[in-house]
């Protein structure tokens, strides 16, 4: 199918409202790209449902008409996850954006999928609670569930998967199911909730979710730790985790990225390999002890400075700078797209992976910023470049391939948090072996016509 017939357009328009279905060029173009270099084809239209019932009607109709559906959140993915790979309908969930309930006594919230992470945290914050997974970007909860997003605080608090208790999902044929429950734990049958978390919109559309929340920590301690070598910093990461200090964030930054951050944000940080750390605690005294121990561990690994006691305002600026690292890199390379490596390995092998990544970047002769959510063993290399320039881009791709292959050989994964999308499909067989076939069988069982976000994961 290359376009909708007039009859099909009328049917879709009738299922929603005139301002919630568009075949206009600008709307179609806006739903063709995520944050990655992957380019989609223009969808045949974009539809904005408001309820589970509408999603159900639209999916049932698309199933019958054999129209592919591409669920869409905030479009901040980094692997082409929501990007249309074939002419089909983009289902934009951003108008289903209500926090339906916050139940502070249960530490839970019920949300629609288009709620933005920051909006949820504003609501939860009124009760002294928050939803910890934090990808930096102001993503939708639906997109975070579909990608199993995580971020700087995952080292202490876990990924999105750890916060989803219950889901309402509309299956490709339009059937509505509920998975999980509101009890804090359950051993009841197959864990379908976790099947849908991380399924990248390939099995159905999430239309509401019950999420776990947690208490906002009362005291913070942030530290910037500097090293001569990135490798020493990565050794300190493994030691900090092994020492049971329970950091709430542990981020590794290289000198070339700090230089860009300084230039853009005027933070005046020493331009050497560094760790940004944060600890959460119940009292300043407890945190002081943690800080002293962390300093000792870092110094044993060759730290040249350990600056703690960062003020609240400074802390905000540091984390904002870290969150915006990918955008800062792109702004420093105007006109470029980027490819982001997202491998993860067991924490003890993190130093080895960092050395390997630096070596590969040098050997392939590309511009690469090696950093990551170090406390999770998660390594990123952001490589700006022009995908149209096949000669140079082949080296960018080679860096990604070599690092992913090594990570998988070391018992790790091709993606710690960004998902498979389009970019990581080719690594699935190496990582999962025969389990990849089982995943495919599950996909075929739930979506036999391959209409839900086709061309992703498989
Ligand atoms: C600057 C920057 C930094 C980032 N840093 C991180 C990071 O640290 N950690 C991290 O994990 N990610 C990071 N990301 C990636 C991105 O923010 C996350 O993957 C996020 O979860 C995407 O959410 P979204 O709302 O933008 O979803 P989209 O990109 O729109 O979609 C993501 C996937 O979800 C599917 N989907 C969307 N809504 C639904 C629904 N209701 N039901 C079923 N499927 C649905 C889509 O089809 C797609 O497969 C970063 C992105 C940027 C731009």
Short mmCIF file of C-alpha atoms and ligand atoms in Angstrom, two decimals:
data_model
loop_
_atom_site.label_atom_id
_atom_site.label_comp_id
_atom_site.label_asym_id
_atom_site.label_seq_id
_atom_site.Cartn_x
_atom_site.Cartn_y
_atom_site.Cartn_z
CA UNK A 1 0.00 0.00 0.00
CA UNK A 2 1.43 3.41 -0.96
CA UNK A 3 -1.45 5.67 -0.03
CA UNK A 4 -4.88 5.60 1.54
CA UNK A 5 -7.92 5.61 -0.72
CA UNK A 6 -10.48 8.38 -0.29
CA UNK A 7 -12.76 5.83 1.35
CA UNK A 8 -10.08 4.84 3.85
CA UNK A 9 -9.37 8.48 4.71
CA UNK A 10 -13.04 9.09 5.43
CA UNK A 11 -13.22 5.98 7.60
CA UNK A 12 -10.24 7.08 9.70
CA UNK A 13 -11.50 10.67 9.99
CA UNK A 14 -14.85 9.35 11.23
CA UNK A 15 -13.17 7.23 13.89
CA UNK A 16 -11.67 10.30 15.57
CA UNK A 17 -12.39 13.96 14.75
CA UNK A 18 -11.31 16.27 11.91
CA UNK A 19 -8.43 17.73 13.94
CA UNK A 20 -7.18 14.32 15.06
CA UNK A 21 -6.43 12.71 11.71
CA UNK A 22 -4.10 14.29 9.17
CA UNK A 23 -2.69 13.41 5.79
CA UNK A 24 -0.97 16.81 5.51
CA UNK A 25 2.68 16.89 4.43
CA UNK A 26 4.00 18.67 7.51
CA UNK A 27 2.41 16.24 9.97
CA UNK A 28 3.60 13.28 7.92
CA UNK A 29 7.09 14.72 7.74
CA UNK A 30 7.22 15.43 11.48
CA UNK A 31 6.51 11.75 12.12
CA UNK A 32 9.26 10.44 9.91
CA UNK A 33 12.34 11.02 12.06
CA UNK A 34 13.32 10.34 15.62
CA UNK A 35 16.56 11.62 17.20
CA UNK A 36 18.68 9.11 15.25
CA UNK A 37 20.15 9.14 11.75
CA UNK A 38 17.57 6.56 10.61
CA UNK A 39 15.26 7.88 7.93
CA UNK A 40 11.74 6.59 7.61
CA UNK A 41 9.33 6.74 4.72
CA UNK A 42 6.51 9.29 4.99
CA UNK A 43 3.50 7.69 6.68
CA UNK A 44 0.20 7.76 4.79
CA UNK A 45 -1.35 9.67 7.69
CA UNK A 46 -1.12 10.52 11.39
CA UNK A 47 -3.90 9.83 13.87
CA UNK A 48 -4.24 11.07 17.47
CA UNK A 49 -6.57 8.82 19.53
CA UNK A 50 -7.93 9.96 22.90
CA UNK A 51 -9.04 6.71 24.52
CA UNK A 52 -8.52 2.95 24.70
CA UNK A 53 -11.81 2.51 22.81
CA UNK A 54 -10.59 4.70 19.94
CA UNK A 55 -7.25 2.89 19.78
CA UNK A 56 -9.14 -0.40 19.70
CA UNK A 57 -11.43 0.73 16.85
CA UNK A 58 -8.53 2.09 14.81
CA UNK A 59 -6.35 -1.01 15.25
CA UNK A 60 -9.24 -3.35 14.39
CA UNK A 61 -9.89 -1.35 11.23
CA UNK A 62 -6.18 -1.28 10.28
CA UNK A 63 -5.96 -5.03 10.85
CA UNK A 64 -8.89 -5.64 8.59
CA UNK A 65 -7.56 -3.24 5.91
CA UNK A 66 -3.96 -4.49 6.34
CA UNK A 67 -2.61 -1.03 7.13
CA UNK A 68 0.65 -0.98 9.14
CA UNK A 69 0.58 1.04 12.39
CA UNK A 70 3.54 2.87 13.93
CA UNK A 71 2.91 3.92 17.58
CA UNK A 72 4.54 7.27 18.38
CA UNK A 73 5.36 8.99 21.68
CA UNK A 74 7.66 12.01 21.84
CA UNK A 75 9.83 10.70 18.97
CA UNK A 76 13.06 10.96 21.04
CA UNK A 77 14.28 7.43 20.26
CA UNK A 78 17.86 6.86 19.18
CA UNK A 79 17.53 3.68 17.11
CA UNK A 80 14.70 4.58 14.72
CA UNK A 81 12.24 2.77 17.05
CA UNK A 82 9.02 4.64 16.04
CA UNK A 83 10.11 5.59 12.50
CA UNK A 84 7.83 4.26 9.70
CA UNK A 85 9.69 1.67 7.65
CA UNK A 86 6.81 1.30 5.19
CA UNK A 87 3.82 3.43 4.21
CA UNK A 88 1.39 3.08 7.10
CA UNK A 89 -0.42 5.02 9.77
CA UNK A 90 1.43 6.74 12.60
CA UNK A 91 -0.58 6.53 15.81
CA UNK A 92 0.53 9.49 17.90
CA UNK A 93 -0.36 8.88 21.57
CA UNK A 94 0.63 12.31 22.89
CA UNK A 95 -2.94 13.51 23.35
CA UNK A 96 -3.63 10.67 25.78
CA UNK A 97 -1.68 12.67 28.33
CA UNK A 98 -3.54 12.44 31.64
CA UNK A 99 -2.21 11.38 35.00
CA UNK A 100 -5.37 9.49 35.96
CA UNK A 101 -4.59 9.00 39.64
CA UNK A 102 -1.78 9.26 42.15
CA UNK A 103 -2.22 6.97 45.17
CA UNK A 104 0.44 8.11 47.65
CA UNK A 105 -0.51 5.45 50.21
CA UNK A 106 0.31 2.74 47.65
CA UNK A 107 3.23 4.64 46.06
CA UNK A 108 1.51 4.26 42.68
CA UNK A 109 0.19 6.30 39.78
CA UNK A 110 -2.14 5.43 36.90
CA UNK A 111 -1.22 7.21 33.69
CA UNK A 112 -2.16 7.43 30.05
CA UNK A 113 0.72 6.66 27.64
CA UNK A 114 1.24 10.20 26.36
CA UNK A 115 2.04 11.64 29.80
CA UNK A 116 5.50 13.17 29.75
CA UNK A 117 7.97 12.00 32.37
CA UNK A 118 8.40 15.50 33.77
CA UNK A 119 4.63 16.06 34.04
CA UNK A 120 4.27 12.82 35.98
CA UNK A 121 7.08 13.89 38.29
CA UNK A 122 5.43 17.27 38.88
CA UNK A 123 2.22 15.51 39.97
CA UNK A 124 3.99 12.86 42.03
CA UNK A 125 6.25 15.50 43.59
CA UNK A 126 3.22 17.08 45.31
CA UNK A 127 3.10 13.90 47.40
CA UNK A 128 6.86 13.72 48.00
CA UNK A 129 7.18 10.96 45.39
CA UNK A 130 8.86 10.50 42.01
CA UNK A 131 9.16 8.14 39.05
CA UNK A 132 12.92 7.51 38.90
CA UNK A 133 13.71 6.23 35.35
CA UNK A 134 15.20 9.27 33.65
CA UNK A 135 16.37 9.16 30.03
CA UNK A 136 17.18 12.86 30.07
CA UNK A 137 14.82 13.59 27.19
CA UNK A 138 11.26 14.47 28.22
CA UNK A 139 9.91 11.23 26.81
CA UNK A 140 6.36 9.90 27.11
CA UNK A 141 5.66 7.10 29.57
CA UNK A 142 4.37 4.96 26.66
CA UNK A 143 7.65 5.42 24.78
CA UNK A 144 9.65 4.68 27.93
CA UNK A 145 7.67 1.51 28.57
CA UNK A 146 8.02 0.41 24.94
CA UNK A 147 11.82 0.99 24.97
CA UNK A 148 12.36 0.00 28.61
CA UNK A 149 14.15 3.31 29.00
CA UNK A 150 16.54 4.04 31.83
CA UNK A 151 19.13 6.67 32.62
CA UNK A 152 21.40 8.33 35.13
CA UNK A 153 19.60 7.07 38.24
CA UNK A 154 19.16 3.48 37.09
CA UNK A 155 22.24 2.34 38.98
CA UNK A 156 20.29 2.79 42.24
CA UNK A 157 16.64 2.83 41.25
CA UNK A 158 16.34 0.50 38.24
CA UNK A 159 14.90 0.84 34.72
CA UNK A 160 11.33 1.49 33.55
CA UNK A 161 10.69 -2.27 33.63
CA UNK A 162 11.07 -2.20 37.44
CA UNK A 163 8.28 0.37 37.80
CA UNK A 164 5.49 -1.09 35.67
CA UNK A 165 2.90 -3.03 37.66
CA UNK A 166 -0.08 -3.20 35.32
CA UNK A 167 -0.84 -2.37 31.71
CA UNK A 168 -3.82 -1.97 29.44
CA UNK A 169 -2.75 -3.01 25.95
CA UNK A 170 -4.68 -3.00 22.70
CA UNK A 171 -3.59 -5.93 20.54
CA UNK A 172 -3.21 -5.64 16.76
CA UNK A 173 -6.71 -7.03 16.10
CA UNK A 174 -8.23 -4.40 18.43
CA UNK A 175 -8.72 -6.66 21.47
CA UNK A 176 -8.13 -4.92 24.82
CA UNK A 177 -6.23 -6.85 27.52
CA UNK A 178 -5.03 -6.04 31.02
CA UNK A 179 -1.77 -7.47 32.33
CA UNK A 180 -0.39 -7.57 35.88
CA UNK A 181 -2.11 -6.13 38.95
CA UNK A 182 -1.76 -3.40 41.56
CA UNK A 183 -0.28 -5.59 44.27
CA UNK A 184 3.40 -4.87 44.84
CA UNK A 185 4.19 -8.47 43.92
CA UNK A 186 2.59 -11.43 42.17
CA UNK A 187 3.59 -14.94 41.07
CA UNK A 188 0.52 -15.39 38.94
CA UNK A 189 1.31 -17.01 35.59
CA UNK A 190 3.46 -15.72 32.76
CA UNK A 191 4.69 -12.18 33.23
CA UNK A 192 2.95 -10.56 30.25
CA UNK A 193 3.59 -7.07 31.61
CA UNK A 194 7.29 -7.60 31.14
CA UNK A 195 6.72 -9.04 27.68
CA UNK A 196 5.16 -5.75 26.59
CA UNK A 197 7.79 -3.62 28.35
CA UNK A 198 10.62 -3.31 25.82
CA UNK A 199 8.52 -4.63 22.90
CA UNK A 200 8.87 -1.29 21.07
CA UNK A 201 5.26 -1.14 19.89
CA UNK A 202 5.63 -4.38 17.92
CA UNK A 203 2.99 -6.30 19.90
CA UNK A 204 0.29 -3.72 20.62
CA UNK A 205 -0.43 -0.23 21.91
CA UNK A 206 -0.22 0.57 25.63
CA UNK A 207 -3.18 2.76 26.58
CA UNK A 208 -2.74 2.97 30.33
CA UNK A 209 -0.29 1.87 32.97
CA UNK A 210 -0.03 1.59 36.73
CA UNK A 211 3.44 2.65 37.80
CA UNK A 212 5.35 2.30 41.02
CA UNK A 213 6.65 5.54 42.54
CA UNK A 214 9.24 6.06 45.21
CA UNK A 215 10.01 8.69 47.86
CA UNK A 216 12.04 11.74 46.89
CA UNK A 217 15.35 11.37 48.75
CA UNK A 218 15.78 13.90 51.54
CA UNK A 219 19.51 14.48 51.18
CA UNK A 220 21.91 14.45 48.21
CA UNK A 221 25.66 14.48 47.88
CA UNK A 222 27.17 15.18 44.48
CA UNK A 223 30.82 14.91 43.55
CA UNK A 224 32.98 15.57 40.51
CA UNK A 225 36.00 13.27 40.49
CA UNK A 226 38.87 13.79 38.05
CA UNK A 227 41.42 11.33 36.67
CA UNK A 228 44.41 11.39 34.32
CA UNK A 229 43.05 8.49 32.24
CA UNK A 230 39.52 7.44 31.31
CA UNK A 231 40.55 3.88 32.10
CA UNK A 232 41.34 4.84 35.74
CA UNK A 233 37.94 6.48 36.04
CA UNK A 234 36.28 3.31 34.75
CA UNK A 235 38.22 1.22 37.30
CA UNK A 236 36.91 3.50 40.04
CA UNK A 237 33.37 2.82 38.80
CA UNK A 238 33.73 -0.92 39.26
CA UNK A 239 35.27 -0.36 42.73
CA UNK A 240 32.56 2.09 43.84
CA UNK A 241 29.86 -0.41 42.91
CA UNK A 242 31.70 -3.34 44.48
CA UNK A 243 32.20 -1.41 47.73
CA UNK A 244 28.42 -1.28 48.23
CA UNK A 245 28.28 2.52 48.40
CA UNK A 246 25.04 2.43 46.41
CA UNK A 247 25.50 5.52 44.22
CA UNK A 248 22.33 7.09 42.83
CA UNK A 249 24.20 8.16 39.71
CA UNK A 250 27.64 7.33 38.41
CA UNK A 251 28.46 8.84 35.05
CA UNK A 252 31.71 8.68 33.13
CA UNK A 253 32.72 11.64 30.95
CA UNK A 254 35.78 11.98 28.72
CA UNK A 255 37.94 15.12 28.39
CA UNK A 256 36.71 15.95 24.85
CA UNK A 257 33.05 15.96 26.00
CA UNK A 258 33.82 18.07 29.09
CA UNK A 259 35.54 20.59 26.81
CA UNK A 260 32.34 20.86 24.72
CA UNK A 261 30.19 21.18 27.86
CA UNK A 262 32.45 23.94 29.22
CA UNK A 263 32.29 25.80 25.93
CA UNK A 264 28.51 25.66 25.82
CA UNK A 265 27.53 25.88 29.50
CA UNK A 266 30.52 27.74 30.97
CA UNK A 267 30.83 25.28 33.87
CA UNK A 268 34.59 25.69 34.20
CA UNK A 269 35.15 21.97 34.80
CA UNK A 270 38.69 20.57 34.55
CA UNK A 271 38.96 19.15 31.02
CA UNK A 272 40.12 15.69 32.04
CA UNK A 273 38.37 12.29 32.32
CA UNK A 274 35.83 12.62 35.13
CA UNK A 275 33.10 10.90 37.09
CA UNK A 276 29.92 12.71 38.05
CA UNK A 277 28.57 10.92 41.14
CA UNK A 278 25.53 11.36 43.32
CA UNK A 279 24.55 9.65 46.56
CA UNK A 280 21.20 9.80 48.31
CA UNK A 281 20.81 9.41 52.06
CA UNK A 282 18.64 9.94 55.08
CA UNK A 283 20.91 12.49 56.79
CA UNK A 284 23.89 14.77 56.05
CA UNK A 285 25.98 12.76 58.53
CA UNK A 286 25.32 9.46 56.73
CA UNK A 287 26.17 11.11 53.41
CA UNK A 288 29.36 12.58 54.79
CA UNK A 289 30.56 9.08 55.68
CA UNK A 290 29.60 7.77 52.24
CA UNK A 291 31.43 10.68 50.61
CA UNK A 292 34.60 10.03 52.62
CA UNK A 293 34.59 6.36 51.65
CA UNK A 294 33.91 7.15 47.98
CA UNK A 295 36.84 9.59 48.00
CA UNK A 296 39.13 6.89 49.38
CA UNK A 297 38.03 4.38 46.73
CA UNK A 298 38.53 6.92 43.92
CA UNK A 299 41.96 7.95 45.20
CA UNK A 300 43.01 4.29 45.31
CA UNK A 301 42.12 4.17 41.60
CA UNK A 302 44.23 7.23 40.78
CA UNK A 303 41.75 10.13 41.18
CA UNK A 304 43.52 13.48 40.97
CA UNK A 305 40.70 15.43 42.66
CA UNK A 306 37.42 14.65 44.47
CA UNK A 307 35.22 17.72 44.71
CA UNK A 308 32.11 17.05 46.77
CA UNK A 309 29.60 19.21 48.58
CA UNK A 310 28.43 20.72 45.30
CA UNK A 311 25.60 23.22 45.92
CA UNK A 312 22.06 22.42 44.86
CA UNK A 313 22.16 24.94 41.99
CA UNK A 314 25.51 23.61 40.79
CA UNK A 315 24.20 20.06 41.01
CA UNK A 316 21.23 20.97 38.77
CA UNK A 317 23.55 22.56 36.23
CA UNK A 318 25.88 19.56 36.22
CA UNK A 319 23.09 17.07 35.63
CA UNK A 320 21.44 19.24 33.05
CA UNK A 321 24.75 19.42 31.20
CA UNK A 322 25.10 15.64 31.38
CA UNK A 323 21.52 15.11 30.19
CA UNK A 324 22.10 17.37 27.22
CA UNK A 325 25.43 15.77 26.27
CA UNK A 326 24.08 14.25 23.03
CA UNK A 327 22.56 17.57 21.92
CA UNK A 328 25.74 19.45 22.91
CA UNK A 329 27.77 17.11 20.70
CA UNK A 330 25.44 17.64 17.76
CA UNK A 331 25.49 21.41 18.22
CA UNK A 332 29.28 21.27 18.08
CA UNK A 333 29.04 19.42 14.75
CA UNK A 334 26.44 21.44 12.86
CA UNK A 335 24.67 19.64 10.05
CA UNK A 336 25.77 16.20 11.25
CA UNK A 337 23.63 13.28 12.36
CA UNK A 338 25.01 10.85 14.91
CA UNK A 339 25.27 7.18 15.65
CA UNK A 340 25.24 6.24 19.35
CA UNK A 341 26.74 3.00 20.61
CA UNK A 342 24.69 1.68 23.55
CA UNK A 343 26.45 -1.51 24.66
CA UNK A 344 26.41 -2.76 28.26
CA UNK A 345 28.63 -5.31 30.03
CA UNK A 346 29.03 -6.75 33.52
CA UNK A 347 30.47 -4.01 35.71
CA UNK A 348 33.79 -5.81 36.33
CA UNK A 349 34.45 -5.73 32.56
CA UNK A 350 33.59 -2.06 32.14
CA UNK A 351 37.22 -0.85 32.31
CA UNK A 352 38.17 -3.36 29.59
CA UNK A 353 35.29 -2.15 27.39
CA UNK A 354 36.29 1.49 27.83
CA UNK A 355 39.85 0.73 26.72
CA UNK A 356 38.55 -1.29 23.78
CA UNK A 357 36.13 1.49 22.73
CA UNK A 358 38.90 4.11 22.81
CA UNK A 359 41.16 1.86 20.76
CA UNK A 360 38.46 1.14 18.16
CA UNK A 361 37.58 4.84 17.79
CA UNK A 362 41.28 5.63 17.20
CA UNK A 363 41.78 2.72 14.77
CA UNK A 364 38.75 3.65 12.67
CA UNK A 365 39.79 7.32 12.67
CA UNK A 366 36.36 8.74 13.60
CA UNK A 367 35.30 11.52 15.96
CA UNK A 368 33.86 9.69 18.97
CA UNK A 369 32.84 10.71 22.48
CA UNK A 370 33.15 7.72 24.83
CA UNK A 371 30.97 8.13 27.93
CA UNK A 372 28.08 6.42 29.65
CA UNK A 373 25.96 5.39 32.58
CA UNK A 374 29.05 3.77 34.02
CA UNK A 375 27.37 2.44 37.16
CA UNK A 376 25.18 0.21 34.94
CA UNK A 377 28.10 -1.02 32.81
CA UNK A 378 26.47 0.99 29.99
CA UNK A 379 28.81 2.50 27.44
CA UNK A 380 27.92 5.11 24.82
CA UNK A 381 30.06 6.35 21.98
CA UNK A 382 28.40 9.25 20.20
CA UNK A 383 29.85 9.65 16.71
CA UNK A 384 28.74 12.66 14.71
CA UNK A 385 28.96 12.35 10.94
CA UNK A 386 27.15 12.36 7.65
CA UNK A 387 25.38 9.06 6.83
CA UNK A 388 25.32 10.12 3.14
CA UNK A 389 29.12 10.08 3.07
CA UNK A 390 29.48 6.33 2.69
CA UNK A 391 33.26 6.28 3.06
CA UNK A 392 33.41 7.97 6.48
CA UNK A 393 30.12 6.53 7.73
CA UNK A 394 31.36 2.97 7.12
CA UNK A 395 33.99 3.63 9.82
CA UNK A 396 31.31 4.95 12.19
CA UNK A 397 29.32 1.76 11.58
CA UNK A 398 32.47 -0.31 12.06
CA UNK A 399 33.06 1.21 15.52
CA UNK A 400 29.49 0.31 16.50
CA UNK A 401 29.79 -3.25 15.15
CA UNK A 402 33.13 -3.95 16.80
CA UNK A 403 32.08 -2.61 20.20
CA UNK A 404 28.74 -4.42 20.18
CA UNK A 405 30.33 -7.71 19.15
CA UNK A 406 32.89 -7.43 21.95
CA UNK A 407 30.20 -6.52 24.49
CA UNK A 408 28.11 -9.55 23.53
CA UNK A 409 31.20 -11.81 23.64
CA UNK A 410 31.79 -10.55 27.19
CA UNK A 411 28.27 -11.57 28.23
CA UNK A 412 26.73 -8.15 27.65
CA UNK A 413 24.15 -6.69 25.32
CA UNK A 414 23.91 -4.66 22.10
CA UNK A 415 21.61 -2.18 23.83
CA UNK A 416 21.53 -1.19 27.47
CA UNK A 417 18.62 1.18 27.11
CA UNK A 418 17.84 2.52 23.61
CA UNK A 419 16.19 -0.64 22.30
CA UNK A 420 16.66 -2.48 19.00
CA UNK A 421 14.66 -0.29 16.61
CA UNK A 422 16.17 -0.47 13.16
CA UNK A 423 19.81 -0.05 14.12
CA UNK A 424 20.43 -3.08 16.32
CA UNK A 425 18.45 -5.78 14.49
CA UNK A 426 21.58 -7.25 12.93
CA UNK A 427 23.03 -8.07 16.37
CA UNK A 428 20.01 -9.96 17.70
CA UNK A 429 21.02 -13.42 16.45
CA UNK A 430 24.51 -13.15 17.97
CA UNK A 431 23.11 -11.97 21.29
CA UNK A 432 20.10 -14.27 21.62
CA UNK A 433 20.79 -17.36 19.48
CA UNK A 434 17.72 -19.62 19.37
CA UNK A 435 15.81 -17.35 21.76
CA UNK A 436 15.55 -14.90 18.87
CA UNK A 437 13.43 -17.50 17.02
CA UNK A 438 11.16 -17.78 20.06
CA UNK A 439 10.77 -14.00 20.13
CA UNK A 440 9.81 -14.13 16.46
CA UNK A 441 7.23 -16.85 17.15
CA UNK A 442 5.70 -14.69 19.89
CA UNK A 443 5.54 -11.77 17.45
CA UNK A 444 3.84 -13.99 14.84
CA UNK A 445 1.35 -15.29 17.39
CA UNK A 446 0.27 -11.82 18.53
CA UNK A 447 0.67 -10.00 15.21
CA UNK A 448 0.31 -12.62 12.43
CA UNK A 449 -0.01 -9.99 9.70
CA UNK A 450 3.10 -8.10 10.91
CA UNK A 451 1.29 -4.78 11.04
CA UNK A 452 2.46 -3.43 14.42
CA UNK A 453 5.58 -1.32 13.96
CA UNK A 454 6.95 -3.65 11.25
CA UNK A 455 10.69 -3.63 10.56
CA UNK A 456 11.62 -3.15 14.22
CA UNK A 457 13.43 -5.73 16.36
CA UNK A 458 13.01 -8.33 13.54
C1 LIG B 1 19.09 13.76 24.19
C2 LIG B 1 18.55 12.38 24.42
C3 LIG B 1 19.06 11.62 25.47
C4 LIG B 1 18.56 10.34 25.70
N1 LIG B 1 19.07 9.62 26.74
C5 LIG B 1 18.52 8.43 27.03
C6 LIG B 1 18.95 7.70 28.18
O1 LIG B 1 19.80 8.14 28.94
N2 LIG B 1 18.35 6.52 28.43
C7 LIG B 1 17.37 6.00 27.62
O2 LIG B 1 16.85 4.94 27.92
N3 LIG B 1 16.98 6.65 26.51
C8 LIG B 1 17.52 7.84 26.20
N4 LIG B 1 17.09 8.52 25.10
C9 LIG B 1 16.14 7.86 24.17
C10 LIG B 1 14.65 8.13 24.38
O3 LIG B 1 14.41 9.31 25.13
C11 LIG B 1 13.97 6.95 25.05
O4 LIG B 1 14.13 5.78 24.30
C12 LIG B 1 12.47 7.17 25.28
O5 LIG B 1 11.95 6.06 25.97
C13 LIG B 1 11.66 7.35 24.01
O6 LIG B 1 10.36 7.78 24.39
P1 LIG B 1 9.43 8.61 23.39
O7 LIG B 1 8.24 9.06 24.13
O8 LIG B 1 10.23 9.65 22.71
O9 LIG B 1 9.01 7.46 22.39
P2 LIG B 1 9.16 7.34 20.83
O10 LIG B 1 10.56 7.60 20.42
O11 LIG B 1 8.11 8.13 20.15
O12 LIG B 1 8.82 5.80 20.65
C14 LIG B 1 9.62 4.81 21.25
C15 LIG B 1 9.06 3.43 20.97
O13 LIG B 1 7.86 3.29 21.69
C16 LIG B 1 6.79 2.90 20.84
N5 LIG B 1 5.62 3.48 21.48
C17 LIG B 1 5.39 4.78 21.81
N6 LIG B 1 4.25 4.89 22.48
C18 LIG B 1 3.72 3.64 22.59
C19 LIG B 1 2.55 3.09 23.19
N7 LIG B 1 1.67 3.86 23.83
N8 LIG B 1 2.34 1.76 23.08
C20 LIG B 1 3.22 0.95 22.45
N9 LIG B 1 4.34 1.42 21.87
C21 LIG B 1 4.60 2.74 21.95
C22 LIG B 1 7.20 3.41 19.48
O14 LIG B 1 6.60 2.70 18.41
C23 LIG B 1 8.70 3.19 19.52
O15 LIG B 1 9.01 1.85 19.20
C24 LIG B 1 17.55 9.81 24.85
C25 LIG B 1 17.05 10.58 23.81
C26 LIG B 1 17.55 11.85 23.58
C27 LIG B 1 16.96 12.65 22.47
#
